[in-house]
Amino acid sequence: MIITSEKKFKNNFDDYIKSLDTNREIAVTRDEGENFFVVSESYLNSLKESLYIESIPDLKEKILEGINEPIDECLSREELRKQCMS
C-alpha cells in the first residue's frame, strides 16, 4: 500500500493511478476531512468476493474442509459429473 498526502496525490495523480497496476491500494491522508483510499478494480472485486463468502453461513468452514481433505478422498471429475447429473 502506498500512503501519500492529498497534495502529493493531486500533483502526481497520473503516476499514482499508473502505480495501481502493481500497488493495489493508495491511502491518501488529508489535513481536513476524512482520509480516502484509491484501489484497483481487481482489488475491489477481491474484497467484494471475500465479503460475499463471509456472508454465507458455514461456507468458509466448508472451503477450509475441502482444502484440508486428502486428495485421494476427493471425487474424480467423472464421479462429480455423475453426481451432478443425477
Short mmCIF file of C-alpha atoms in Angstrom, two decimals:
data_model
loop_
_atom_site.label_atom_id
_atom_site.label_comp_id
_atom_site.label_asym_id
_atom_site.label_seq_id
_atom_site.Cartn_x
_atom_site.Cartn_y
_atom_site.Cartn_z
CA MET A 1 0.00 0.00 0.00
CA ILE A 2 1.16 3.48 -0.83
CA ILE A 3 0.48 6.23 1.70
CA THR A 4 0.64 9.80 0.47
CA SER A 5 -0.67 13.25 1.25
CA GLU A 6 -3.56 14.83 -0.59
CA LYS A 7 -1.23 17.46 -2.10
CA LYS A 8 1.25 14.87 -3.40
CA PHE A 9 -1.63 12.79 -4.76
CA LYS A 10 -3.04 15.77 -6.67
CA ASN A 11 0.37 16.81 -8.01
CA ASN A 12 1.31 13.29 -9.14
CA PHE A 13 -2.14 11.94 -9.98
CA ASP A 14 -1.13 10.20 -13.22
CA ASP A 15 1.82 8.44 -11.58
CA TYR A 16 -0.30 7.24 -8.68
CA ILE A 17 -3.02 5.93 -10.98
CA LYS A 18 -0.43 4.06 -13.07
CA SER A 19 1.02 2.58 -9.86
CA LEU A 20 -2.30 0.78 -9.20
CA ASP A 21 -1.11 -1.92 -11.60
CA THR A 22 1.45 -3.03 -9.01
CA ASN A 23 0.26 -1.34 -5.80
CA ARG A 24 -3.35 -2.27 -5.44
CA GLU A 25 -4.25 0.43 -2.93
CA ILE A 26 -3.32 4.02 -2.19
CA ALA A 27 -4.14 5.72 1.10
CA VAL A 28 -4.43 9.48 0.82
CA THR A 29 -4.13 11.43 4.05
CA ARG A 30 -5.84 14.78 4.42
CA ASP A 31 -5.34 17.67 6.81
CA GLU A 32 -9.07 18.40 6.72
CA GLY A 33 -11.77 15.83 6.16
CA GLU A 34 -11.56 12.08 6.09
CA ASN A 35 -8.64 10.24 4.56
CA PHE A 36 -9.55 8.21 1.49
CA PHE A 37 -8.38 5.19 -0.46
CA VAL A 38 -7.99 4.54 -4.15
CA VAL A 39 -8.00 0.86 -5.07
CA SER A 40 -7.63 -1.11 -8.28
CA GLU A 41 -10.70 -2.78 -9.74
CA SER A 42 -9.24 -6.25 -9.17
CA TYR A 43 -8.56 -5.46 -5.52
CA LEU A 44 -12.08 -4.10 -5.03
CA ASN A 45 -13.53 -7.23 -6.66
CA SER A 46 -11.48 -9.48 -4.38
CA LEU A 47 -12.72 -7.54 -1.34
CA LYS A 48 -16.31 -7.91 -2.51
CA GLU A 49 -15.82 -11.65 -3.09
CA SER A 50 -14.33 -12.08 0.38
CA LEU A 51 -17.27 -10.24 1.94
CA TYR A 52 -19.72 -12.36 -0.05
CA ILE A 53 -18.06 -15.61 1.09
CA GLU A 54 -18.06 -14.40 4.69
CA SER A 55 -21.78 -13.59 4.43
CA ILE A 56 -22.81 -17.19 3.64
CA PRO A 57 -23.19 -19.24 6.82
CA ASP A 58 -20.71 -22.14 7.04
CA LEU A 59 -19.25 -21.56 3.55
CA LYS A 60 -15.85 -20.53 4.90
CA GLU A 61 -15.70 -23.69 7.02
CA LYS A 62 -16.71 -25.87 4.04
CA ILE A 63 -13.99 -24.31 1.90
CA LEU A 64 -11.41 -24.96 4.63
CA GLU A 65 -12.62 -28.56 4.98
CA GLY A 66 -12.22 -29.03 1.24
CA ILE A 67 -8.71 -27.59 1.29
CA ASN A 68 -7.71 -29.98 4.09
CA GLU A 69 -9.31 -33.09 2.57
CA PRO A 70 -6.72 -35.58 1.31
CA ILE A 71 -6.68 -35.71 -2.49
CA ASP A 72 -7.23 -39.47 -2.55
CA GLU A 73 -10.56 -38.94 -0.74
CA CYS A 74 -11.80 -36.43 -3.33
CA LEU A 75 -14.17 -37.30 -6.15
CA SER A 76 -12.76 -37.53 -9.65
CA ARG A 77 -14.17 -35.19 -12.28
CA GLU A 78 -16.14 -38.06 -13.76
CA GLU A 79 -17.65 -39.01 -10.39
CA LEU A 80 -18.50 -35.37 -9.73
CA ARG A 81 -20.21 -35.03 -13.13
CA LYS A 82 -22.23 -38.18 -12.48
CA GLN A 83 -23.35 -36.85 -9.10
CA CYS A 84 -24.34 -33.50 -10.59
CA MET A 85 -26.30 -35.14 -13.40
CA SER A 86 -28.38 -37.34 -11.10
#
